[in-house]
Amino acid sequence: LLTDLKGLKFKNKVGAAFGSYGWDPASVEIIEEQFKQCGIPIVAPGVTCKWQPRPEDLEACRAFGGQIAEATRE
């Protein structure tokens, strides 16, 4: 899917990445790099948590969602 984004040449889109991981949190960095290569601006720093989210991880996710919502309104 991420590779296909390059050929689609989206306009007026924003990007942000999030995820959970067990041993390597690199997936968010990989997604953000693909967004950059596609010209999709990243509107919020990626959010990751190890295994299941803790209460503070969930709060970070809520704030993350707020940043994305604000960027889409602009």
Short mmCIF file of C-alpha atoms in Angstrom, two decimals:
data_model
loop_
_atom_site.label_atom_id
_atom_site.label_comp_id
_atom_site.label_asym_id
_atom_site.label_seq_id
_atom_site.Cartn_x
_atom_site.Cartn_y
_atom_site.Cartn_z
CA LEU A 1 0.00 0.00 0.00
CA LEU A 2 2.74 2.46 0.92
CA THR A 3 4.58 1.80 -2.34
CA ASP A 4 1.38 2.36 -4.31
CA LEU A 5 1.00 5.84 -2.77
CA LYS A 6 3.91 7.10 -4.87
CA GLY A 7 2.11 6.44 -8.13
CA LEU A 8 -1.19 7.94 -7.04
CA LYS A 9 0.19 11.49 -6.61
CA PHE A 10 -2.34 12.62 -4.01
CA LYS A 11 -2.94 16.34 -3.53
CA ASN A 12 -4.23 18.16 -0.45
CA LYS A 13 -3.63 15.17 1.82
CA VAL A 14 -1.91 14.99 5.20
CA GLY A 15 -0.18 12.08 6.84
CA ALA A 16 0.60 10.74 10.28
CA ALA A 17 1.75 7.34 11.50
CA PHE A 18 1.07 5.34 14.64
CA GLY A 19 1.45 1.79 15.83
CA SER A 20 2.33 -0.69 18.50
CA TYR A 21 5.30 -2.99 18.44
CA GLY A 22 6.89 -5.91 20.22
CA TRP A 23 10.58 -5.63 19.46
CA ASP A 24 11.22 -2.81 16.95
CA PRO A 25 9.34 0.50 16.71
CA ALA A 26 10.70 1.22 13.21
CA SER A 27 7.37 0.85 11.41
CA VAL A 28 6.31 4.42 12.18
CA GLU A 29 9.60 5.75 10.81
CA ILE A 30 9.16 3.65 7.65
CA ILE A 31 5.64 4.96 7.11
CA GLU A 32 6.74 8.56 7.65
CA GLU A 33 9.59 8.12 5.16
CA GLN A 34 7.15 6.82 2.55
CA PHE A 35 4.87 9.81 3.15
CA LYS A 36 7.83 12.15 2.62
CA GLN A 37 8.75 10.40 -0.63
CA CYS A 38 5.15 10.81 -1.81
CA GLY A 39 5.07 14.51 -0.95
CA ILE A 40 2.49 13.97 1.80
CA PRO A 41 3.21 16.35 4.67
CA ILE A 42 3.46 14.78 8.12
CA VAL A 43 1.25 16.80 10.44
CA ALA A 44 2.10 15.18 13.78
CA PRO A 45 5.04 13.24 15.16
CA GLY A 46 4.43 9.49 15.07
CA VAL A 47 3.04 7.73 18.13
CA THR A 48 4.16 4.27 19.19
CA CYS A 49 3.64 2.06 22.19
CA LYS A 50 5.15 -1.22 23.18
CA TRP A 51 2.68 -4.11 23.30
CA GLN A 52 -0.63 -2.93 24.73
CA PRO A 53 -1.15 0.79 25.27
CA ARG A 54 -0.97 2.13 28.81
CA PRO A 55 -3.19 5.02 29.95
CA GLU A 56 -0.49 7.56 29.03
CA ASP A 57 -0.16 5.98 25.57
CA LEU A 58 -3.91 6.32 25.05
CA GLU A 59 -3.73 9.98 26.09
CA ALA A 60 -0.90 10.52 23.58
CA CYS A 61 -3.12 8.89 20.92
CA ARG A 62 -6.00 11.23 21.74
CA ALA A 63 -3.71 14.25 21.41
CA PHE A 64 -2.35 12.77 18.17
CA GLY A 65 -5.89 12.48 16.79
CA GLY A 66 -6.55 16.08 17.75
CA GLN A 67 -3.48 17.24 15.83
CA ILE A 68 -4.60 15.33 12.75
CA ALA A 69 -8.13 16.73 13.02
CA GLU A 70 -6.77 20.25 13.28
CA ALA A 71 -4.52 19.75 10.26
CA THR A 72 -7.43 18.51 8.16
CA ARG A 73 -9.50 21.54 9.07
CA GLU A 74 -6.76 23.82 7.74
#
